[in-house]
PDB file of C-alpha atoms and ligand atoms in Angstrom:
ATOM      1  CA  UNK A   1      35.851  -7.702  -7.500  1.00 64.00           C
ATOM      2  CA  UNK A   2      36.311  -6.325 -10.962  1.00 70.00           C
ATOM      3  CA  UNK A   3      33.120  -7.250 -12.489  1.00 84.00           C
ATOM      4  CA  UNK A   4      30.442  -4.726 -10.893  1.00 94.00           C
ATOM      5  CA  UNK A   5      26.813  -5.236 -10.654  1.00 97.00           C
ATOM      6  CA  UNK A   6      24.237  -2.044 -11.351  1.00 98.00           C
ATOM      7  CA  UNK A   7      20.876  -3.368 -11.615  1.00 98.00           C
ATOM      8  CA  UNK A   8      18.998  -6.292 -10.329  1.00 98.00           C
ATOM      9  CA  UNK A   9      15.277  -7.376 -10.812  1.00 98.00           C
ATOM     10  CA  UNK A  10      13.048  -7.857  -7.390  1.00 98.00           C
ATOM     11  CA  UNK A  11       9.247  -8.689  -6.517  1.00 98.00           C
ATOM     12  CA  UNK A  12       8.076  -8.350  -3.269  1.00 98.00           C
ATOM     13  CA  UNK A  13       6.308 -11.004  -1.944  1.00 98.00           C
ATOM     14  CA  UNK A  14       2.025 -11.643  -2.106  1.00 98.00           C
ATOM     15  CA  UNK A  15      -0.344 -12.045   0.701  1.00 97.00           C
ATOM     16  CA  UNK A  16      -0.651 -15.307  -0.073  1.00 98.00           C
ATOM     17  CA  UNK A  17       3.181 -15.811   0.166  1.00 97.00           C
ATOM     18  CA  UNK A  18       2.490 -18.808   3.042  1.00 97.00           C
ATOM     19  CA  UNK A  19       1.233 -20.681   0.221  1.00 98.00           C
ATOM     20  CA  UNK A  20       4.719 -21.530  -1.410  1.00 98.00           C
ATOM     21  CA  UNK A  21       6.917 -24.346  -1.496  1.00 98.00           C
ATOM     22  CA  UNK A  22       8.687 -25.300   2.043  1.00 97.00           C
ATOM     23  CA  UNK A  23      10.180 -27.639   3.496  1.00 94.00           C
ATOM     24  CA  UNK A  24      11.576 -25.621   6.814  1.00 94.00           C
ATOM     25  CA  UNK A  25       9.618 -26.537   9.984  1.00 92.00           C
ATOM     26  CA  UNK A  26       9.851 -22.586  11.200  1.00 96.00           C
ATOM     27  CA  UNK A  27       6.434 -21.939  11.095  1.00 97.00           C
ATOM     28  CA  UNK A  28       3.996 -19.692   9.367  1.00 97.00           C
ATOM     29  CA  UNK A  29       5.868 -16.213   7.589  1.00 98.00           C
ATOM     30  CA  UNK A  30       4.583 -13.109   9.040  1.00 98.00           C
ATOM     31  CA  UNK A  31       3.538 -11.205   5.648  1.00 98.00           C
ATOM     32  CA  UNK A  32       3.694  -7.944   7.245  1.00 98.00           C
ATOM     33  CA  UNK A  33       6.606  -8.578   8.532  1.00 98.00           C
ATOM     34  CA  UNK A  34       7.572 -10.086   5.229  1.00 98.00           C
ATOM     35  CA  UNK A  35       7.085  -7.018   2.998  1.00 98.00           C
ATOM     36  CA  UNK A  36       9.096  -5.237   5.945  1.00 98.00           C
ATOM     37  CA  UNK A  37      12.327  -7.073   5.506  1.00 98.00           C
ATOM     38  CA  UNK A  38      11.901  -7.182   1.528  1.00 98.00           C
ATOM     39  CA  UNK A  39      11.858  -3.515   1.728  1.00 98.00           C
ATOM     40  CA  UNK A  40      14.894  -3.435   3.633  1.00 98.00           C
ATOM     41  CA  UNK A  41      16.579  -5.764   1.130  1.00 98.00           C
ATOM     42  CA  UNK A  42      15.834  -3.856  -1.539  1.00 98.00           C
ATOM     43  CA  UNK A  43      16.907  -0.492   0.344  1.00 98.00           C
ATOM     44  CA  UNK A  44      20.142  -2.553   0.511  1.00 98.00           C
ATOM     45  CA  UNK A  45      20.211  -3.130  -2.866  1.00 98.00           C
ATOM     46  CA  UNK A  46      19.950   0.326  -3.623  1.00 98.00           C
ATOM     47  CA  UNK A  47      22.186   1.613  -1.097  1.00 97.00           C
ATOM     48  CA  UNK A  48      25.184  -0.623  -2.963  1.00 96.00           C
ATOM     49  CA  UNK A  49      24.800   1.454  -6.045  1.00 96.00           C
ATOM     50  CA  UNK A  50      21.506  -0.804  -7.360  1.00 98.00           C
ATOM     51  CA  UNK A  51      18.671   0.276  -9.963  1.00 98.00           C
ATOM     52  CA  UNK A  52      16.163  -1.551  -9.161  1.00 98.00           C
ATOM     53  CA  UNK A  53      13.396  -3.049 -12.058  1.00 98.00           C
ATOM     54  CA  UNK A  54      10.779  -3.807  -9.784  1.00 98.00           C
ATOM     55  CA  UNK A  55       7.964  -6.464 -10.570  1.00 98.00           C
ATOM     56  CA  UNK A  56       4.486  -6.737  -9.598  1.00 98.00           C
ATOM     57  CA  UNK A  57       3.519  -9.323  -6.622  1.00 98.00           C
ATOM     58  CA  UNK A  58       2.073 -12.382  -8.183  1.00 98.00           C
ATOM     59  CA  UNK A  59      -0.446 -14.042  -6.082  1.00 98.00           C
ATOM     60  CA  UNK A  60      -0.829 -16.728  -8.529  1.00 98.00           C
ATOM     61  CA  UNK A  61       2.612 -17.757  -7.730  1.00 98.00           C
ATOM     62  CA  UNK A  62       3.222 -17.751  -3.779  1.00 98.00           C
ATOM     63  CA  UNK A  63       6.923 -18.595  -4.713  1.00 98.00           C
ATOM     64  CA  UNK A  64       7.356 -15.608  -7.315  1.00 98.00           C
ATOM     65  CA  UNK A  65       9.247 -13.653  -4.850  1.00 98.00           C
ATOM     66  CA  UNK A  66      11.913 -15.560  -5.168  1.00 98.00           C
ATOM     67  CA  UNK A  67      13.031 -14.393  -8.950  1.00 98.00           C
ATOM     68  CA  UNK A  68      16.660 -15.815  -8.360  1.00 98.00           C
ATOM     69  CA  UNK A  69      15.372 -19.383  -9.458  1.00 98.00           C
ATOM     70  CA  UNK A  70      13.913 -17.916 -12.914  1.00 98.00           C
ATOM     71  CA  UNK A  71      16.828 -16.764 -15.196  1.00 98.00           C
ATOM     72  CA  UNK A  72      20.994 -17.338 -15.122  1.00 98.00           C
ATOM     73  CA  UNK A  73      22.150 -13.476 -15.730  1.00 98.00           C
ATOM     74  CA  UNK A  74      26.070 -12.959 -16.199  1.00 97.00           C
ATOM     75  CA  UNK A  75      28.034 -11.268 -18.473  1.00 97.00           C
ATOM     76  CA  UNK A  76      28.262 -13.137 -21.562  1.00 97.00           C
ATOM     77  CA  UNK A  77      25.144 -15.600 -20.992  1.00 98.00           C
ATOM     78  CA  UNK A  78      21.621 -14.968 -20.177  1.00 98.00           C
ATOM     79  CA  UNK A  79      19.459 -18.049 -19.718  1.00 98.00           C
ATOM     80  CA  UNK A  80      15.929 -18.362 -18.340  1.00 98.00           C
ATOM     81  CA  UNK A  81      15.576 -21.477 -16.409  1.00 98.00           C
ATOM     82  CA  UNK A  82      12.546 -23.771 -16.097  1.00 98.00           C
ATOM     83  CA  UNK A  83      11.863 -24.423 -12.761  1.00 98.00           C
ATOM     84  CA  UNK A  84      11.855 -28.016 -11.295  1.00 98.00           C
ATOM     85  CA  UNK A  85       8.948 -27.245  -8.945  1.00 98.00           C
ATOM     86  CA  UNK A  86       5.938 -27.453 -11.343  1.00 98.00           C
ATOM     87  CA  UNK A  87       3.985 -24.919  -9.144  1.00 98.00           C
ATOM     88  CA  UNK A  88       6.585 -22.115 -10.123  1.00 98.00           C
ATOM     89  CA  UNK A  89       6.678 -23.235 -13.332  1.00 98.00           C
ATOM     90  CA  UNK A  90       4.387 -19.838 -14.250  1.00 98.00           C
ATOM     91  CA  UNK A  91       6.779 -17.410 -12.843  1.00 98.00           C
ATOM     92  CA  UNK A  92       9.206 -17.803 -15.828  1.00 98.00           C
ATOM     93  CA  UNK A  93       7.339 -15.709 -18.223  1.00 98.00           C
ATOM     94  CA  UNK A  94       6.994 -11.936 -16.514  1.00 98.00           C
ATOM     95  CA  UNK A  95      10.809 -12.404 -16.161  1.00 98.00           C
ATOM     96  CA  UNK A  96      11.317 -12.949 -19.741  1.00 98.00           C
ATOM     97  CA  UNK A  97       8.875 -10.037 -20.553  1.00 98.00           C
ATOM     98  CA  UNK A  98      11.101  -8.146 -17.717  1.00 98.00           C
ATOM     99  CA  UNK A  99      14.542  -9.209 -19.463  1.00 98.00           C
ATOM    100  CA  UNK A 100      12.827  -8.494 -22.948  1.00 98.00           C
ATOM    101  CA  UNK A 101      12.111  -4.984 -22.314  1.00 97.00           C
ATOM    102  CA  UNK A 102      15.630  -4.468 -20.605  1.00 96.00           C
ATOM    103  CA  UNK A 103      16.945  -5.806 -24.253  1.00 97.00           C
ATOM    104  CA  UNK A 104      18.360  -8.962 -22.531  1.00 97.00           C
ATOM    105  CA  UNK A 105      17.644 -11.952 -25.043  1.00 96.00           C
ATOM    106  CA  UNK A 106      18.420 -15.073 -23.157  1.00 98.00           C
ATOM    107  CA  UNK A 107      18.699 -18.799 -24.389  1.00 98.00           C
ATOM    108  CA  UNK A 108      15.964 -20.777 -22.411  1.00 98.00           C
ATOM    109  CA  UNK A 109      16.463 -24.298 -20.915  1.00 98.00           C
ATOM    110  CA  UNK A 110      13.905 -26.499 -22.621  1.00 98.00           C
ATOM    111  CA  UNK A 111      12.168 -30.046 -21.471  1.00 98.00           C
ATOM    112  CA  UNK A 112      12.621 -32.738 -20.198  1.00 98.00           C
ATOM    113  CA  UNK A 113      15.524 -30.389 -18.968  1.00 98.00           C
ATOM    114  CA  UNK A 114      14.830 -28.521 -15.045  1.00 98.00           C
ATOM    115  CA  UNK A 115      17.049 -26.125 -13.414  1.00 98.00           C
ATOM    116  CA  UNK A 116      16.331 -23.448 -10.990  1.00 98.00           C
ATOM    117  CA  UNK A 117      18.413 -20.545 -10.481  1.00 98.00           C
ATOM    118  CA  UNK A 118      19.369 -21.374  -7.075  1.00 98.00           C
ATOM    119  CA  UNK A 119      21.370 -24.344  -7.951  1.00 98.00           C
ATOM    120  CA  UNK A 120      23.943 -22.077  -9.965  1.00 98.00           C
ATOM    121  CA  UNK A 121      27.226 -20.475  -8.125  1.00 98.00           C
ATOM    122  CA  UNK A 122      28.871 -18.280 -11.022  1.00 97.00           C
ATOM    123  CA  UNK A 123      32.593 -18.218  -9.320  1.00 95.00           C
ATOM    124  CA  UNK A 124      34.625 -16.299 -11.764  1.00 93.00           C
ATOM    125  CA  UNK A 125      35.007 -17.788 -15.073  1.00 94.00           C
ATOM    126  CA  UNK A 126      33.240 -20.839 -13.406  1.00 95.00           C
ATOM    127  CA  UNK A 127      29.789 -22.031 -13.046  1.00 97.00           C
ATOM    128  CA  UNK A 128      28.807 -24.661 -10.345  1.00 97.00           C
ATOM    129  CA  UNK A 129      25.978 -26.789 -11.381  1.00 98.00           C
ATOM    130  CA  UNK A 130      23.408 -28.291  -8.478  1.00 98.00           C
ATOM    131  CA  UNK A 131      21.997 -31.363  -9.563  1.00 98.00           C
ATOM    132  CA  UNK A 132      19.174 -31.416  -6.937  1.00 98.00           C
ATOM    133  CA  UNK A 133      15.339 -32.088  -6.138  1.00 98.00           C
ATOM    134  CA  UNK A 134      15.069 -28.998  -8.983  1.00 98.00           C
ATOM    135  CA  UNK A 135      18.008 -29.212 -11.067  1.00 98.00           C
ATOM    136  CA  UNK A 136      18.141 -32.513 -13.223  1.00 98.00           C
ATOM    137  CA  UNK A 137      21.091 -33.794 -15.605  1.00 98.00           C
ATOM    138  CA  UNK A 138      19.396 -32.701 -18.495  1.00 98.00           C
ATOM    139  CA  UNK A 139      18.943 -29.276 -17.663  1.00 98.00           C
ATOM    140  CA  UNK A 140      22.816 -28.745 -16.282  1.00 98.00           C
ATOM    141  CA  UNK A 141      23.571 -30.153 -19.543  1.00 98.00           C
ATOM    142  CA  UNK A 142      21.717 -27.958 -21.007  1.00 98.00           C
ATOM    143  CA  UNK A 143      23.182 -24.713 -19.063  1.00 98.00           C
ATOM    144  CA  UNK A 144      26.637 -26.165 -19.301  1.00 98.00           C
ATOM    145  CA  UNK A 145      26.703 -26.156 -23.344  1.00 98.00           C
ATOM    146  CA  UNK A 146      25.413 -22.284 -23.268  1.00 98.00           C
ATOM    147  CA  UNK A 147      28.171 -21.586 -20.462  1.00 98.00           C
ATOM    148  CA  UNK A 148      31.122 -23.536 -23.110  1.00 98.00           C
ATOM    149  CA  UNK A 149      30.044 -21.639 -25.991  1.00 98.00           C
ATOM    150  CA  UNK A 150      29.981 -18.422 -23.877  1.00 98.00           C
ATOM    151  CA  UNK A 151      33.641 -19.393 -23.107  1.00 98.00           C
ATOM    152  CA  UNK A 152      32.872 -20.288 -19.092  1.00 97.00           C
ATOM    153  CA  UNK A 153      33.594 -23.295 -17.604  1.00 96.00           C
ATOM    154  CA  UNK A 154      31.379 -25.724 -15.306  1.00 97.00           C
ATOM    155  CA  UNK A 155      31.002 -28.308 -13.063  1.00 96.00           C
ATOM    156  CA  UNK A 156      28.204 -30.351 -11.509  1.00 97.00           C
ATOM    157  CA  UNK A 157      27.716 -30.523  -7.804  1.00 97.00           C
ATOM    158  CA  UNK A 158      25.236 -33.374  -6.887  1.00 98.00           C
ATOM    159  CA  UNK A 159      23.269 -32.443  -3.884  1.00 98.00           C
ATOM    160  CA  UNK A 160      20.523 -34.622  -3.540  1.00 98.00           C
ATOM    161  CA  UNK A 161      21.964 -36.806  -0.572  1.00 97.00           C
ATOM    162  CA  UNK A 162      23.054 -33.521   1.205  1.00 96.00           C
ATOM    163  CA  UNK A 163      20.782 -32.698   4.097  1.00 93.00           C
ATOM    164  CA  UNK A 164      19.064 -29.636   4.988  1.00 93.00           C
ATOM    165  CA  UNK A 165      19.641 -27.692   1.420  1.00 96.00           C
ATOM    166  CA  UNK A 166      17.127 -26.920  -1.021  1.00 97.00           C
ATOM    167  CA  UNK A 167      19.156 -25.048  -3.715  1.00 98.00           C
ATOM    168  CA  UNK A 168      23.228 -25.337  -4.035  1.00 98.00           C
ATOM    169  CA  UNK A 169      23.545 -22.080  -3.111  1.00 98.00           C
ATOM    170  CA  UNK A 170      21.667 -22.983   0.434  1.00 98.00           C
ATOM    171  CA  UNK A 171      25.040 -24.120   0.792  1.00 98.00           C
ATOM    172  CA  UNK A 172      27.921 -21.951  -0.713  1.00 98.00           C
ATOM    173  CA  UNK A 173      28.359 -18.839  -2.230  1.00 98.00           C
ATOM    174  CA  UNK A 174      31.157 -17.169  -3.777  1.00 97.00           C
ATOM    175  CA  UNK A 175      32.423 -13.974  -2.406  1.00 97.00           C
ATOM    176  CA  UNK A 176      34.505 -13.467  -5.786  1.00 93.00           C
ATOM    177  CA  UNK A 177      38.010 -12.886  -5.074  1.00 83.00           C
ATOM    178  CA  UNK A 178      38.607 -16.955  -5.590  1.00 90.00           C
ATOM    179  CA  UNK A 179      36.677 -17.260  -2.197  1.00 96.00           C
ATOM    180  CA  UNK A 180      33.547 -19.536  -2.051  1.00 97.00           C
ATOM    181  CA  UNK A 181      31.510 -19.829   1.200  1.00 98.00           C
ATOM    182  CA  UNK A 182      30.592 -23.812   1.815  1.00 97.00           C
ATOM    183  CA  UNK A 183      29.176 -25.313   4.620  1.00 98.00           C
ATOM    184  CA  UNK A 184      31.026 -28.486   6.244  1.00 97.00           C
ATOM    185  CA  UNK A 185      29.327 -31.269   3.853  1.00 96.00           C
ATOM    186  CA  UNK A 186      29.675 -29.831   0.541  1.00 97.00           C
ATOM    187  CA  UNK A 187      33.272 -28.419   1.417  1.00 94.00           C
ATOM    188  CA  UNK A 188      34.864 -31.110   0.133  1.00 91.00           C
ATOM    189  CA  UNK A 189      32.947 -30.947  -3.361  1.00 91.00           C
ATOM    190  CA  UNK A 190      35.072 -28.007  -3.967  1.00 88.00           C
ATOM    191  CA  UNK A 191      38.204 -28.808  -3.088  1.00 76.00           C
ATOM    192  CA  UNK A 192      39.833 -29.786  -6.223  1.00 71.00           C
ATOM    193  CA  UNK A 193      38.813 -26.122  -7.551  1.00 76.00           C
ATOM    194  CA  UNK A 194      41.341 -23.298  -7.543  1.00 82.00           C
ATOM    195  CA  UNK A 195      39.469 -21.402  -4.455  1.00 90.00           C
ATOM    196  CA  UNK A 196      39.987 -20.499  -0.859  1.00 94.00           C
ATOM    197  CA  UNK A 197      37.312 -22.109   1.016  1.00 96.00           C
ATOM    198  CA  UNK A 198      35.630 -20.072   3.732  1.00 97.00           C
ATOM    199  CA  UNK A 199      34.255 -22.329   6.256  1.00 97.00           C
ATOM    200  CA  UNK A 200      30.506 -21.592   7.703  1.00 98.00           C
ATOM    201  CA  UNK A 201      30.454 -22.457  11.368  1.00 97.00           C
ATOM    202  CA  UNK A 202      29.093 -25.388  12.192  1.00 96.00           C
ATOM    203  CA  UNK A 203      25.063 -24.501  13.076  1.00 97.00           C
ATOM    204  CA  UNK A 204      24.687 -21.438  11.298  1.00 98.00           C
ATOM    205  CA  UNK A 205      24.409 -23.512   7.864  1.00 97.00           C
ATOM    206  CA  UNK A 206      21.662 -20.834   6.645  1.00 98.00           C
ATOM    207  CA  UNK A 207      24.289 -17.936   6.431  1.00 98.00           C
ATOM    208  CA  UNK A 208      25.903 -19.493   3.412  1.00 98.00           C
ATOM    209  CA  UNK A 209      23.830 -17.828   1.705  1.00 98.00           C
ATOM    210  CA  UNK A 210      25.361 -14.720   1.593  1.00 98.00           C
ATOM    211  CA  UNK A 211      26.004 -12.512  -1.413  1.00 98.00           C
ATOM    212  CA  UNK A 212      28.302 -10.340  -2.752  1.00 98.00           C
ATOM    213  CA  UNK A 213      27.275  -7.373  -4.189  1.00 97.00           C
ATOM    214  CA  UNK A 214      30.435  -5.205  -5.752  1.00 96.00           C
ATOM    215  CA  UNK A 215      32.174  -4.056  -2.417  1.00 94.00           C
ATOM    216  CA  UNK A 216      29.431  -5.139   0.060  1.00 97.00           C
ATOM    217  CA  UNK A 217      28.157  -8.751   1.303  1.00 98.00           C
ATOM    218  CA  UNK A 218      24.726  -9.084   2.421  1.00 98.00           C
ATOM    219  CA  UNK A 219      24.798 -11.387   4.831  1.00 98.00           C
ATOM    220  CA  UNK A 220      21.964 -12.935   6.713  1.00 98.00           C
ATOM    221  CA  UNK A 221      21.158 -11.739  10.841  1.00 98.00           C
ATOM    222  CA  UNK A 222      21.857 -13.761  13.509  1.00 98.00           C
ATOM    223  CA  UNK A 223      25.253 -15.819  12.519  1.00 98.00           C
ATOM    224  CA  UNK A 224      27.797 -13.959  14.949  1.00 98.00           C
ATOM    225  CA  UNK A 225      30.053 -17.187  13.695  1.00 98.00           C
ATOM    226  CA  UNK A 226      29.714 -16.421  10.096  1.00 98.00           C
ATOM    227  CA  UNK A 227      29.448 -12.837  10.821  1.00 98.00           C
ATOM    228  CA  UNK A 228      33.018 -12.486  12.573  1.00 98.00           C
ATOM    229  CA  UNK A 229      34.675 -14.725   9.630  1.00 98.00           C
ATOM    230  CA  UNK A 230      33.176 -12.190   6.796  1.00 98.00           C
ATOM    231  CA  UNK A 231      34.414  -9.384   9.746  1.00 98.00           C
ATOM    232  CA  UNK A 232      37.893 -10.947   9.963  1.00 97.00           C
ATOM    233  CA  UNK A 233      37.969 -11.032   5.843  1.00 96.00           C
ATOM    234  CA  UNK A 234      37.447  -7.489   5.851  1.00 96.00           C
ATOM    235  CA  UNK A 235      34.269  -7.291   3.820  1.00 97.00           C
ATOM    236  CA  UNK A 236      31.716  -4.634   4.642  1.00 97.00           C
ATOM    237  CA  UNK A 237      28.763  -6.087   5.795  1.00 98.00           C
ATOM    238  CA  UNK A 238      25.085  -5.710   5.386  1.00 98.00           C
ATOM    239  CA  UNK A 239      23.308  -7.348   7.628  1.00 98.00           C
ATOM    240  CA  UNK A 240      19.622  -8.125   6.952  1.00 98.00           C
ATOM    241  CA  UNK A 241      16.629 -10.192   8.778  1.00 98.00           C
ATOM    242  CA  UNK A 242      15.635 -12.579   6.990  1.00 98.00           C
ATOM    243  CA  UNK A 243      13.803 -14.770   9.439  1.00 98.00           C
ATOM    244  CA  UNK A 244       9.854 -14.552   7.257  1.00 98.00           C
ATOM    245  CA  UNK A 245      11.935 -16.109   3.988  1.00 98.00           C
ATOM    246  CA  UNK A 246      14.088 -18.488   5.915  1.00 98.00           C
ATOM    247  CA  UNK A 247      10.647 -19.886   6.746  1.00 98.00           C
ATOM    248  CA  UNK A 248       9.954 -19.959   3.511  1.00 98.00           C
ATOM    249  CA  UNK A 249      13.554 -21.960   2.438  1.00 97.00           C
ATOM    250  CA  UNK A 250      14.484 -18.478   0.842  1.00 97.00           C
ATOM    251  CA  UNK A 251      17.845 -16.936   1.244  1.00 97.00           C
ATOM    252  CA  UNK A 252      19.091 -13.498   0.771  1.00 98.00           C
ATOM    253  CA  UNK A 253      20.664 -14.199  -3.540  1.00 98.00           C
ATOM    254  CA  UNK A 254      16.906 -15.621  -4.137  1.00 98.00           C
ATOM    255  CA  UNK A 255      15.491 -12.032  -3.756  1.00 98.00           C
ATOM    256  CA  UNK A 256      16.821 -10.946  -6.803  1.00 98.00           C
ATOM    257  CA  UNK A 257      18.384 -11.157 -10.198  1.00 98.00           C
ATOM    258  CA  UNK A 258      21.805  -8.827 -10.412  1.00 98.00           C
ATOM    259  CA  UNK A 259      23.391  -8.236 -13.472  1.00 97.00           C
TER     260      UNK A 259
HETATM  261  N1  LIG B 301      10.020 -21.622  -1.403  1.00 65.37           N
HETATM  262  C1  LIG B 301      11.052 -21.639  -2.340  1.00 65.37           C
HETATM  263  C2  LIG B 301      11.035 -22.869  -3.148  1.00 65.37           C
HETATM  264  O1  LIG B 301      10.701 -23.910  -2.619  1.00 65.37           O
HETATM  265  O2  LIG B 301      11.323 -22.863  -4.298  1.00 65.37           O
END
């Protein structure tokens, strides 16, 4: 990976982080347990050559922990979303007032346009779009004319009749090196691209969301499937808990913004 990443934006999550959005019938998130595993992601973070901006917990937004969904960061375009979710609709402005006093002055995706942060794989040179229950035409169109003129390329993925994924990137994630992570049914969505496919075992669809942070993956616990692959691939591994935010339809890239 040429490209390398040396700061990312967190939040841990709020007491009344049981309140967000979710659709995963795992039961109630321990918060204690919560904070626990945030810390730990964060330590990750950190330990991969990380400064960290951190944010204030935001009670008024039980989903605010999951600052992935609120701004597109890469190297020649920085875009703050606008969530699809109207309850996390809020969260948008302590990022820009986050980004603003790190001197990043993103483009903003404006109505009717919606697009949350988790529907966008950067791979490369080139961005997959989710069109999902958060990410509407309008808003990848909107994201896809800032990518042109930033000389990127993209593509839509429509993931709406896919099972079982919130975000696209519930459902691949690219390791750089032309490799993108996909489980079984959007494989075939990204076949026609230019990249090895690495296949998540059938079962352990929630370890797609992995993420690859300059010469480490973070990878989700309790995948031995997925974990062997990424083992076999040669990657060095950091493997987290992430059982309170999986309850929450969280994955390990919606903890934080890198850049
Ligand atoms: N709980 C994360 C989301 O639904 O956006």
């Amino acid at each position: 990976m040429s490209f390398r990443f040396t700061r990312a934006i967190v939040r841990p999550p709020s007491s009344n982080f049981a309140d967000g959005l979710t659709s995963a019938a795992l039961g109630t998130p321990d918060f204690a347990l919560a904070l626990e595993q945030h810390a730990q992601y964060c330590d990750a973070l950190e330990r991969v050559g990380l400064e960290l901006e951190r944010l204030p917990e935001d009670p008024a937004h039980p989903d605010a922990t999951f600052v992935e969904d609120t701004a597109i960061l890469s190297v020649r375009c920085n875009v703050l979303t606008r969530p699809g979710a109207s309850s996390r609709a809020g969260e948008v402005k302590a990022i820009r007032a986050a980004l603003a006093s790190l001197d990043i002055k993103p483009t903003t995706i404006e109505s009717p346009g919606t697009l949350d942060g988790g529907d966008i794989c950067e791979a490369g040179e080139h961005f997959f779009i989710g069109i999902s229950q958060r990410t509407n035409w309008e808003g990848a169109a909107q994201l896809a004319a800032f990518l042109t003129k930033a000389g990127y390329t993209s593509s839509c993925i429509d993931i709406r009749a896919i099972p079982g994924i919130l975000h696209l990137k519930s459902g691949i994630a690219s390791l750089g090196d032309e490799r993108i992570v996909a489980i079984d049914s959007l494989a075939g969505h990204l076949a026609r691209r230019n990249h090895e496919l690495v296949r998540v075992p059938p079962g352990e669809e929630y370890a797609a969301n992995c993420v690859r942070v300059n010469d480490h993956v973070l990878m989700a616990a309790g995948f031995p499937g997925m974990q062997h692959t990424l083992e076999q691939l040669c990657y060095d591994l950091i493997v987290l808990d992430m059982s309170e935010f999986q309850k929450m339809d969280g994955g390990l890239s919606c903890l934080s913004l890198r850049f």
